[in-house]
mmCIF file of N, CA and C in Angstrom:
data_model
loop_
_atom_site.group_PDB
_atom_site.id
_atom_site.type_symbol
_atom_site.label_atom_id
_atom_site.label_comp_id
_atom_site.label_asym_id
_atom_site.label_seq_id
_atom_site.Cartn_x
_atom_site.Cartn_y
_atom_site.Cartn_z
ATOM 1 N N UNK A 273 18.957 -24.821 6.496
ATOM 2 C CA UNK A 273 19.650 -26.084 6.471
ATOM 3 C C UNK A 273 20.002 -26.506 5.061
ATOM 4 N N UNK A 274 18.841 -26.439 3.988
ATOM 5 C CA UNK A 274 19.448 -26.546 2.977
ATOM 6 C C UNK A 274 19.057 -25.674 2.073
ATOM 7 N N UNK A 275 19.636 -25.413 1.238
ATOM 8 C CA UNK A 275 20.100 -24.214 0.095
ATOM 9 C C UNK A 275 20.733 -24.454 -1.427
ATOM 10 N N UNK A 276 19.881 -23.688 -2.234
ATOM 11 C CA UNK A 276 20.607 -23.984 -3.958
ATOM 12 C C UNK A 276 20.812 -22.594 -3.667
ATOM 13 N N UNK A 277 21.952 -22.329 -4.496
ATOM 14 C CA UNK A 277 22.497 -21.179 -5.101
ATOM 15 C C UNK A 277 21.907 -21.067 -6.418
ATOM 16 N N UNK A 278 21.739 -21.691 -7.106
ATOM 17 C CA UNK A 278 21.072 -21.354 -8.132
ATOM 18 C C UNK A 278 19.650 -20.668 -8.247
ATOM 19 N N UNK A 279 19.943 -19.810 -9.296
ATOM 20 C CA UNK A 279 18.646 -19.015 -9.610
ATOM 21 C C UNK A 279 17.263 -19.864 -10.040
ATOM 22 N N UNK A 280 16.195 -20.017 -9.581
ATOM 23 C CA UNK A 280 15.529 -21.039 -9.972
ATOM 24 C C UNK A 280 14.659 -20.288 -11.549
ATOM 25 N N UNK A 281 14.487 -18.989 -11.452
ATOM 26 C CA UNK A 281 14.029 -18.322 -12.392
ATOM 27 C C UNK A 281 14.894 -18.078 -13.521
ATOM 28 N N UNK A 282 16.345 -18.353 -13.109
ATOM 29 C CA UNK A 282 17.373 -18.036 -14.768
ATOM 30 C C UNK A 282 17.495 -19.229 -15.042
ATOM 31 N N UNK A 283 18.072 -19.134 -16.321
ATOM 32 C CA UNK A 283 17.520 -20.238 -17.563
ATOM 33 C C UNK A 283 19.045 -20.874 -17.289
ATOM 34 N N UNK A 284 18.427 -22.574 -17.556
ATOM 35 C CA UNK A 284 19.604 -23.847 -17.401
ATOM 36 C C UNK A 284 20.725 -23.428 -18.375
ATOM 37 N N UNK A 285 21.688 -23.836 -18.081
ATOM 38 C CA UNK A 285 22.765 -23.920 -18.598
ATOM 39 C C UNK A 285 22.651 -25.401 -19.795
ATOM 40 N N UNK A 286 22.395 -24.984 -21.016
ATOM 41 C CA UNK A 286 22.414 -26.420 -22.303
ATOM 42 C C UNK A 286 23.760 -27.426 -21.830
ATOM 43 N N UNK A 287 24.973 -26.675 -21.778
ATOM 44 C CA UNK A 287 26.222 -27.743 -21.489
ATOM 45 C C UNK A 287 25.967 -28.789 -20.721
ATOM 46 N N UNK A 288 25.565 -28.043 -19.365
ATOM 47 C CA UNK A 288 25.103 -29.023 -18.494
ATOM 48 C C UNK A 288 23.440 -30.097 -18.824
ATOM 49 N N UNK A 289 22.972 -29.050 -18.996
ATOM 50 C CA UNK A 289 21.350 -30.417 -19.737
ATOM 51 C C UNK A 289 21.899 -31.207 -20.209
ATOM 52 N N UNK A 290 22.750 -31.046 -21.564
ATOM 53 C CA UNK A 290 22.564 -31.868 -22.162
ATOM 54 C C UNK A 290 23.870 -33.060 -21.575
ATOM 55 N N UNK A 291 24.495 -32.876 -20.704
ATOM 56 C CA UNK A 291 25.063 -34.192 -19.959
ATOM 57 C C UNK A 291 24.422 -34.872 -18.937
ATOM 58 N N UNK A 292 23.119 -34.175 -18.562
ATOM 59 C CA UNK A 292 22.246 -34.745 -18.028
ATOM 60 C C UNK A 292 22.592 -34.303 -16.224
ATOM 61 N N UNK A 293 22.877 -33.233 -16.665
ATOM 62 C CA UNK A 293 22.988 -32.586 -14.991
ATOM 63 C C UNK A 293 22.999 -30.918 -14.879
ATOM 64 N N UNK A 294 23.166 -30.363 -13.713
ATOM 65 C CA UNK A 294 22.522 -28.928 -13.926
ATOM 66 C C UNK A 294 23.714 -28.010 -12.988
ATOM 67 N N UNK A 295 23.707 -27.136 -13.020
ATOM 68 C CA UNK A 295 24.769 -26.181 -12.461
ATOM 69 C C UNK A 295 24.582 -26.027 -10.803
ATOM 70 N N UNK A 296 23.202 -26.590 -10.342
ATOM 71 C CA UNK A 296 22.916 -26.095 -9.244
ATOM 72 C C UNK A 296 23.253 -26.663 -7.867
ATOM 73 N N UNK A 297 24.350 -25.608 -6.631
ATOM 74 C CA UNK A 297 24.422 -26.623 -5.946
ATOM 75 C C UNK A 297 23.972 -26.605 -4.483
ATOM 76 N N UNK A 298 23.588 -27.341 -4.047
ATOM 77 C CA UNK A 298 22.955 -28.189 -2.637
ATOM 78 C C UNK A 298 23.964 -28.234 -1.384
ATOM 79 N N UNK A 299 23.652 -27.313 -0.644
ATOM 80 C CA UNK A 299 24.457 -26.970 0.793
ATOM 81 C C UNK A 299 24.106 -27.862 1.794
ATOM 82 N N UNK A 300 24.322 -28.470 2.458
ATOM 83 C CA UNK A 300 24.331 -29.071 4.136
ATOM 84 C C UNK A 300 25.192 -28.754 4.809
ATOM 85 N N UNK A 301 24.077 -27.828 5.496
ATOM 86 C CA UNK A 301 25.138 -26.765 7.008
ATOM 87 C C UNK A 301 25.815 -27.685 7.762
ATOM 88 N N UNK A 302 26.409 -26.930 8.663
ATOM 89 C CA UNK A 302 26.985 -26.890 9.490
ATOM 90 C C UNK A 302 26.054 -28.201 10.724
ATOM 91 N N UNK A 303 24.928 -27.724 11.017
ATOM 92 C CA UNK A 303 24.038 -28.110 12.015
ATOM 93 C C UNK A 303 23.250 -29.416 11.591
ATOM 94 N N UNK A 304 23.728 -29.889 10.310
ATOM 95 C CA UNK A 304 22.749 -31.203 9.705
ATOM 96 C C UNK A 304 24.005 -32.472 9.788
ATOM 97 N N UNK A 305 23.051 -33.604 10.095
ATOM 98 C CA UNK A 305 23.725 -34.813 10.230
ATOM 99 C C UNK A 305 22.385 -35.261 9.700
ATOM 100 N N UNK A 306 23.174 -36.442 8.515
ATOM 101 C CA UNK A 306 22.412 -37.211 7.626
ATOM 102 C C UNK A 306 23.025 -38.502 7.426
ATOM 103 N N UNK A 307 21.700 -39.621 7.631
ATOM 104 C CA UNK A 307 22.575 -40.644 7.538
ATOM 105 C C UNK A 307 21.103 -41.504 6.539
ATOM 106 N N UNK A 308 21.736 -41.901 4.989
ATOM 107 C CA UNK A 308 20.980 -42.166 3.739
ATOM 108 C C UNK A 308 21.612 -42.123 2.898
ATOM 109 N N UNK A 309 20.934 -41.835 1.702
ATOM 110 C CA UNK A 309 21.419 -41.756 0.006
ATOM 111 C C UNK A 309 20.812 -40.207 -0.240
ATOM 112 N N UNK A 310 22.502 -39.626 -0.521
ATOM 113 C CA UNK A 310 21.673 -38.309 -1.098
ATOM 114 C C UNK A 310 21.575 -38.647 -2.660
ATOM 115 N N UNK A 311 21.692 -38.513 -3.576
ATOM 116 C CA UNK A 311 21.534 -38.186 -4.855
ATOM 117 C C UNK A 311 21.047 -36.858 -5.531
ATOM 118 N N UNK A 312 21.774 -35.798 -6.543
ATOM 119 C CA UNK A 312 21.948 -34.573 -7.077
ATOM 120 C C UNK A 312 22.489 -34.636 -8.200
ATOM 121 N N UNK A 313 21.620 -34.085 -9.498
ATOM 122 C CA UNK A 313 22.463 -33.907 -10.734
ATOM 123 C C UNK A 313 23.406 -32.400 -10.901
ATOM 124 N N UNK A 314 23.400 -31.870 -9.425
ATOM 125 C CA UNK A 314 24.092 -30.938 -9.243
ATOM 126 C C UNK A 314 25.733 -31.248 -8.339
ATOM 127 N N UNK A 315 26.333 -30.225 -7.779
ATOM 128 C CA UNK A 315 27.217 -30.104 -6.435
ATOM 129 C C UNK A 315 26.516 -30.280 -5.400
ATOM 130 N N UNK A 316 27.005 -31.221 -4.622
ATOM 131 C CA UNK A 316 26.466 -31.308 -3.331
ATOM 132 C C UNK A 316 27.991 -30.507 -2.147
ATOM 133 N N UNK A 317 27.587 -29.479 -1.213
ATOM 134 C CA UNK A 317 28.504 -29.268 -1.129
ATOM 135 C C UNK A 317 28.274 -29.628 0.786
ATOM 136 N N UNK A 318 29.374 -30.074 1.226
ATOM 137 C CA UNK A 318 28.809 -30.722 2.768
ATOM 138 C C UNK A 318 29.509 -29.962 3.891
ATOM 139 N N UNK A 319 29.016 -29.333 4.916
ATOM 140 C CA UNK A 319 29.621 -28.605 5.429
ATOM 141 C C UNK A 319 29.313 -29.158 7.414
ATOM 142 N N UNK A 320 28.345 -30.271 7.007
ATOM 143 C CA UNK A 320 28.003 -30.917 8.403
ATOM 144 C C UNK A 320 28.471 -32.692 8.670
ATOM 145 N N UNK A 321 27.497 -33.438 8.205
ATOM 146 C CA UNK A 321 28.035 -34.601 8.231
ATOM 147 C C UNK A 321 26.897 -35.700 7.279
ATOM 148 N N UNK A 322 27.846 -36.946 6.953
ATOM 149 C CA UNK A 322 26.882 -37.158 6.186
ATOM 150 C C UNK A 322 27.106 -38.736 6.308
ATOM 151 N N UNK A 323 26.524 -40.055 6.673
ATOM 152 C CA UNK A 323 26.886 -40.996 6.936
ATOM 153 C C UNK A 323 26.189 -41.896 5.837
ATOM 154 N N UNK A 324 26.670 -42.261 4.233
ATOM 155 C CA UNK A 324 26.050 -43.134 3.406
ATOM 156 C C UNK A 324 26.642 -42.779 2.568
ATOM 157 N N UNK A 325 25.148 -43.137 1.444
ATOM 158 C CA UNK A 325 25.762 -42.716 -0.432
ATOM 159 C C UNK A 325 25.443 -41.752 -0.968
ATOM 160 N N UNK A 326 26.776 -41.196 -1.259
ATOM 161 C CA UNK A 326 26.218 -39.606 -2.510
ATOM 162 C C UNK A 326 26.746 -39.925 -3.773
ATOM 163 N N UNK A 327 25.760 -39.501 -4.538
ATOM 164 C CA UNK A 327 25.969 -39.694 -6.087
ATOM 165 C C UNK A 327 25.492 -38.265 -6.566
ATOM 166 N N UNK A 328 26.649 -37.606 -6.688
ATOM 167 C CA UNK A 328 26.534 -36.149 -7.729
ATOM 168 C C UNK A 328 27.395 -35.918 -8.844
ATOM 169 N N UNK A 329 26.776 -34.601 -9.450
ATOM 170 C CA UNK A 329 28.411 -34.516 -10.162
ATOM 171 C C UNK A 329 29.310 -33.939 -9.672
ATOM 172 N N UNK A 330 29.024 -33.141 -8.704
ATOM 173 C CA UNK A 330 29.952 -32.820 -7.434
ATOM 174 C C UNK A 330 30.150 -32.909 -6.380
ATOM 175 N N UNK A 331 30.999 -33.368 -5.802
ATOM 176 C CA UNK A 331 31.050 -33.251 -4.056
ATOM 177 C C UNK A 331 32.536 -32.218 -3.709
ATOM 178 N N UNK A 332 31.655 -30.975 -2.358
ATOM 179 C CA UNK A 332 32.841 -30.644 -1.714
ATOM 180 C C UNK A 332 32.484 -30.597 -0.741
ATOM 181 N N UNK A 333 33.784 -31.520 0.281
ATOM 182 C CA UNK A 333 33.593 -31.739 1.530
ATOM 183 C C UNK A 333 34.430 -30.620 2.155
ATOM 184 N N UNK A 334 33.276 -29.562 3.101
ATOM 185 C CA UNK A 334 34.017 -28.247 3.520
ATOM 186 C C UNK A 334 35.015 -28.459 4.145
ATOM 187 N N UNK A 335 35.391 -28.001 5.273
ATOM 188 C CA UNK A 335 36.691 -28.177 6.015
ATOM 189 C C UNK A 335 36.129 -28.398 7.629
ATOM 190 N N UNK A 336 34.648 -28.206 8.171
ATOM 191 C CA UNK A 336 34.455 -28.989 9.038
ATOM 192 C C UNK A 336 33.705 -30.246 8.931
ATOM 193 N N UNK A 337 33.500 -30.118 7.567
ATOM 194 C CA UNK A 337 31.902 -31.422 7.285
ATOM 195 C C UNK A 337 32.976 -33.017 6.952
ATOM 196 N N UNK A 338 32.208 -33.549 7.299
ATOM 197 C CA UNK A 338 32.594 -35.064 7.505
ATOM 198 C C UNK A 338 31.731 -36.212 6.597
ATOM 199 N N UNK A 339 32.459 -36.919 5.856
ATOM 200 C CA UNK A 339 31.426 -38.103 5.166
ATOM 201 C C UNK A 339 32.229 -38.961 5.024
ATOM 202 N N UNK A 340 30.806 -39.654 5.510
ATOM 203 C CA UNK A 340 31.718 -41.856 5.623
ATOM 204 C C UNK A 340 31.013 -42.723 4.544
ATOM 205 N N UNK A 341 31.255 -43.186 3.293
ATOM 206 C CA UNK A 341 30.593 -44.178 2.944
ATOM 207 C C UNK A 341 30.996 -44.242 1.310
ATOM 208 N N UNK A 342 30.053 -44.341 0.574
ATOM 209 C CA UNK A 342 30.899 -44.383 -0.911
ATOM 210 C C UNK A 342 29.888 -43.079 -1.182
ATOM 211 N N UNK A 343 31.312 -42.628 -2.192
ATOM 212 C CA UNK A 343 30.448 -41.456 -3.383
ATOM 213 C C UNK A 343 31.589 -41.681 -4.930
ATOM 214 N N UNK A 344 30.285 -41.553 -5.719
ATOM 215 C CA UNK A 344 30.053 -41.242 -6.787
ATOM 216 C C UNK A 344 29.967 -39.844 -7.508
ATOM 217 N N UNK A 345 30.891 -39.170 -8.199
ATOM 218 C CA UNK A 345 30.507 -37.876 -8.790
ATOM 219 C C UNK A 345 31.745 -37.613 -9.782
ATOM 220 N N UNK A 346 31.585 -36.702 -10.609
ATOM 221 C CA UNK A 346 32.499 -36.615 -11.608
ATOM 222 C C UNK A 346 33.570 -35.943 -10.942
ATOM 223 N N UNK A 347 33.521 -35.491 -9.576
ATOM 224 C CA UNK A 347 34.613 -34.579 -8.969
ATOM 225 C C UNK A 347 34.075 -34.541 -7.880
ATOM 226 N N UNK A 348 35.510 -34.601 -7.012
ATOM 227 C CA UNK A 348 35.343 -34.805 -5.817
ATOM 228 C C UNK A 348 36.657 -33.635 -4.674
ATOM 229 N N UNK A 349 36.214 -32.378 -4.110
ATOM 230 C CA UNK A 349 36.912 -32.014 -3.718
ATOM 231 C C UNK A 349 37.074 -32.386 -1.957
ATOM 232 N N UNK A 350 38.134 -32.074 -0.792
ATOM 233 C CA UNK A 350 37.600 -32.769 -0.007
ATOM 234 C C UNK A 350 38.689 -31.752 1.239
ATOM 235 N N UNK A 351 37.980 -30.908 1.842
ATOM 236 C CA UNK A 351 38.827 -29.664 2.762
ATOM 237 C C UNK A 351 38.788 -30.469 3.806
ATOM 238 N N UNK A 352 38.206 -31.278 4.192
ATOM 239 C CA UNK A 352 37.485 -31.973 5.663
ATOM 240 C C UNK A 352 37.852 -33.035 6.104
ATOM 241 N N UNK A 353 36.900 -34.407 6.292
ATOM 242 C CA UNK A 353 37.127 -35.319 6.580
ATOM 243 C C UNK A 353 36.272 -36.365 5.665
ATOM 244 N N UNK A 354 37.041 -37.810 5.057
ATOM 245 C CA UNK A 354 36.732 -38.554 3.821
ATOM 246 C C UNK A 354 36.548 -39.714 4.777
ATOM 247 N N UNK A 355 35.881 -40.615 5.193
ATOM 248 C CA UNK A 355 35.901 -42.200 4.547
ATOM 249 C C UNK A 355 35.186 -42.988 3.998
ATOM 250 N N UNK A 356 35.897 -44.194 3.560
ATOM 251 C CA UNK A 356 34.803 -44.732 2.600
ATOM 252 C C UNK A 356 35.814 -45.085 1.592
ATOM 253 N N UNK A 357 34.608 -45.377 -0.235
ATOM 254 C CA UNK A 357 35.109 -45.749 -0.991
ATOM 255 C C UNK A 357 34.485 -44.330 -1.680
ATOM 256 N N UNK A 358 35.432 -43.814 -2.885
ATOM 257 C CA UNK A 358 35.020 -43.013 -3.702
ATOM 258 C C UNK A 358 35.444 -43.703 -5.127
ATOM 259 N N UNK A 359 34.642 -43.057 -6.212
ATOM 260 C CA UNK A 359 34.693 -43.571 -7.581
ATOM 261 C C UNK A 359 34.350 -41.749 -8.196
ATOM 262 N N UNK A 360 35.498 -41.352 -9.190
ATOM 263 C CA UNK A 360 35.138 -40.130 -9.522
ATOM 264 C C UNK A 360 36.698 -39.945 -11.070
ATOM 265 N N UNK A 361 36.369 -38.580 -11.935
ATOM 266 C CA UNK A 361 37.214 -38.520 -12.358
ATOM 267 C C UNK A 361 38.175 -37.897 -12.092
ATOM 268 N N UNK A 362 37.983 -36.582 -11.095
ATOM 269 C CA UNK A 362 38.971 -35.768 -10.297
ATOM 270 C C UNK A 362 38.736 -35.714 -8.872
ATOM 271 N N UNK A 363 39.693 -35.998 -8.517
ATOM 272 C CA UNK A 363 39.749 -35.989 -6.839
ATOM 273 C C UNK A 363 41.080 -35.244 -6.205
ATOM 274 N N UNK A 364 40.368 -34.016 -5.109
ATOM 275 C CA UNK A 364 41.217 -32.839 -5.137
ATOM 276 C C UNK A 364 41.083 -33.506 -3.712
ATOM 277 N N UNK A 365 42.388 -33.188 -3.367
ATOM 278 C CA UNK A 365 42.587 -33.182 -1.364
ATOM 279 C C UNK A 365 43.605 -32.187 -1.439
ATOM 280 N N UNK A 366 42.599 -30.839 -0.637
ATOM 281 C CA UNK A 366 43.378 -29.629 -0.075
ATOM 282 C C UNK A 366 44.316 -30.023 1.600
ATOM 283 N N UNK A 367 44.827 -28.896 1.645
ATOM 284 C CA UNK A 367 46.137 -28.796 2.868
ATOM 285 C C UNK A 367 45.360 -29.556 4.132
ATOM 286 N N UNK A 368 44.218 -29.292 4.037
ATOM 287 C CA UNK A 368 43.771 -29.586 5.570
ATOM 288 C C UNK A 368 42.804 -31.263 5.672
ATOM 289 N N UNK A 369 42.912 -31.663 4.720
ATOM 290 C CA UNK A 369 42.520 -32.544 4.237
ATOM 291 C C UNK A 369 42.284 -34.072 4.813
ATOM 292 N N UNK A 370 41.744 -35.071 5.491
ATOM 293 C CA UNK A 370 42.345 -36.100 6.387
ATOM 294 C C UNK A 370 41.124 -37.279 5.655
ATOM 295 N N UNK A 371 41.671 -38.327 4.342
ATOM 296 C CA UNK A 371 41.222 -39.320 3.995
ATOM 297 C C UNK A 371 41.047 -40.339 4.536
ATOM 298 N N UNK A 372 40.920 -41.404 4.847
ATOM 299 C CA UNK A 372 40.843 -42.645 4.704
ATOM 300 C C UNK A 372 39.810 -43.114 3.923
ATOM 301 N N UNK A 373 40.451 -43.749 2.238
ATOM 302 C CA UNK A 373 39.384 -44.373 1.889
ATOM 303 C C UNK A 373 40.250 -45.323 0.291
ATOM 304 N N UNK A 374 39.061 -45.983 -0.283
ATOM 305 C CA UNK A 374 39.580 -46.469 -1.640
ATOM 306 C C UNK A 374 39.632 -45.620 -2.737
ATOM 307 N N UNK A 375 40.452 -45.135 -3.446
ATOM 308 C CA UNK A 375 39.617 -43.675 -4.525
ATOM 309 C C UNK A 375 39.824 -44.413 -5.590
ATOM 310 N N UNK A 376 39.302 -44.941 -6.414
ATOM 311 C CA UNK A 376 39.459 -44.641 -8.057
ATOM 312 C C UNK A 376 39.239 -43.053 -8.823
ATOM 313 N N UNK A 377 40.547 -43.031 -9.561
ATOM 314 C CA UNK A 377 40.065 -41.797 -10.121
ATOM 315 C C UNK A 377 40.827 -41.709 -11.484
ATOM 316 N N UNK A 378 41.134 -40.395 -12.044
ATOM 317 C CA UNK A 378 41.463 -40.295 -13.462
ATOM 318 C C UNK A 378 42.213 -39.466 -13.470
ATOM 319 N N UNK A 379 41.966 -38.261 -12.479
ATOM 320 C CA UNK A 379 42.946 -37.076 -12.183
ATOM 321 C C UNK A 379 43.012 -36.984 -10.401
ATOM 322 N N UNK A 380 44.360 -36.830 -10.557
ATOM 323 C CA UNK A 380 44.506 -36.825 -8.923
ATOM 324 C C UNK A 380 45.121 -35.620 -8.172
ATOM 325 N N UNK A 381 44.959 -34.401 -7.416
ATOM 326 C CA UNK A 381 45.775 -33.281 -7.108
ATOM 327 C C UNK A 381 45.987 -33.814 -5.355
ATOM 328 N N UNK A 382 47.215 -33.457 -4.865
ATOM 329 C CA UNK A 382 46.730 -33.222 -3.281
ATOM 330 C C UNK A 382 48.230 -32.377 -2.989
ATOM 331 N N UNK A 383 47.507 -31.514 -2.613
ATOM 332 C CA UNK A 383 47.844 -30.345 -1.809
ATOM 333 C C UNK A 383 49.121 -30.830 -0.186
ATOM 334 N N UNK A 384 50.239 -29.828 -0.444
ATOM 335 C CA UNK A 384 50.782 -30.564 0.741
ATOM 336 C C UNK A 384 50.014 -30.455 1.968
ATOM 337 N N UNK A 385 50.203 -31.419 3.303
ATOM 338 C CA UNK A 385 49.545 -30.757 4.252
ATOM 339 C C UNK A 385 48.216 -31.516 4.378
ATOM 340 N N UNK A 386 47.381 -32.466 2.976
ATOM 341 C CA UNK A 386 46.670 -33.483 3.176
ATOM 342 C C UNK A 386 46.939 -34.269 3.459
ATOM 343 N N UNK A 387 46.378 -35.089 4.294
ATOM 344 C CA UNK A 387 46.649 -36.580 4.570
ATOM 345 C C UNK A 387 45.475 -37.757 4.369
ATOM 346 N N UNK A 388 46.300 -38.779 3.825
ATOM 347 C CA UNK A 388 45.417 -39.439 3.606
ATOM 348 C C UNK A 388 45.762 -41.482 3.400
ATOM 349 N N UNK A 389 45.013 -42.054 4.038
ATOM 350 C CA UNK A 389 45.718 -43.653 3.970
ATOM 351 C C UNK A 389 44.503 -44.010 3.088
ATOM 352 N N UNK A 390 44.809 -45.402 2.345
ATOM 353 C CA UNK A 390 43.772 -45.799 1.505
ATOM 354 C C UNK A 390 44.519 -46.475 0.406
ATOM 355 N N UNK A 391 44.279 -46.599 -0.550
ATOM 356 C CA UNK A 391 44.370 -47.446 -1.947
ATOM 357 C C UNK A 391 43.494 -46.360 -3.271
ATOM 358 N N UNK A 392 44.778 -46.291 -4.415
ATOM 359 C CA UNK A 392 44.247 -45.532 -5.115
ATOM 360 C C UNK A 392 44.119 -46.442 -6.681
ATOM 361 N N UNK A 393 43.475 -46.399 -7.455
ATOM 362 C CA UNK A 393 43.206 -46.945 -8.692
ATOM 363 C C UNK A 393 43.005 -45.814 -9.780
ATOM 364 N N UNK A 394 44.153 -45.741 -10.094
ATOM 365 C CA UNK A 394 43.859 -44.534 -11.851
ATOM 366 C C UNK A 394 43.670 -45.084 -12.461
ATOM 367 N N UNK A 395 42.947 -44.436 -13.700
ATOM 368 C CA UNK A 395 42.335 -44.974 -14.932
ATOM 369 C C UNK A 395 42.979 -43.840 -15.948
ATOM 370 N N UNK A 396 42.677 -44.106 -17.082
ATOM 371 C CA UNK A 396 43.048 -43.143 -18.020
ATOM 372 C C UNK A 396 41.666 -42.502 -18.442
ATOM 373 N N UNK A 397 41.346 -41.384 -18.779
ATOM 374 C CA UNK A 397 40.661 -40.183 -19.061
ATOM 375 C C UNK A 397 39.701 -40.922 -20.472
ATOM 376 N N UNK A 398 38.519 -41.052 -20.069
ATOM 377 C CA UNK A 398 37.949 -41.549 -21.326
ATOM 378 C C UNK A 398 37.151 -40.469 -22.313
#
């Protein structure tokens, strides 16, 4: 159910320490439904469902996994299903993509073939 890819025996990546987060990232299958606060100084990557707050430096929402609520992370990719409010500096919505939410962001990509209703707020790149 859940899984790091990361090597727990190879040595941290400094780039990442020293921004105060780590390379490693955190799977939720297929078969998990969660409804809380995750929090990860890694990728959280969601492939089931997830009903609350995530605060990482990554989120990717697979292409069947589903999340409703606010997230927080320096990047936010999203194959699946979004709602909610997000706050991030890049926010990717691929082809298959189906939003509803508020995004603030800094960089914005979306792929034709996403869809998405909501309210967006750019900022400039600090």
């Amino acid at each position: 159910m859940f899984s790091k890819t990361a090597d727990p025996t190879s040595a941290p990546n400094p780039a990442a320490t020293a921004r105060g987060g780590s390379n490693s990232r955190s799977i939720l299958s297929a078969d998990l439904k969660i409804t809380g606060e995750i929090t990860s100084t890694g990728i959280v990557e969601v492939l089931g469902e997830v009903d609350g707050t995530i605060a990482a430096r990554g989120l990717i929402v697979g292409s069947e996994g589903r999340v409703t609520g606010t997230i927080s992370a320096e990047t936010v990719e999203v194959k699946g299903r979004l709602d909610g409010r997000v706050s991030t500096e890049g926010f990717t919505l691929r082809a298959a993509a189906q939003v509803e939410a508020d995004i603030a962001c800094s960089n914005l990509v979306i792929e034709s073939g996403a869809q998405i209703e909501g309210h967006f707020s750019m900022s400039p790149r600090v």
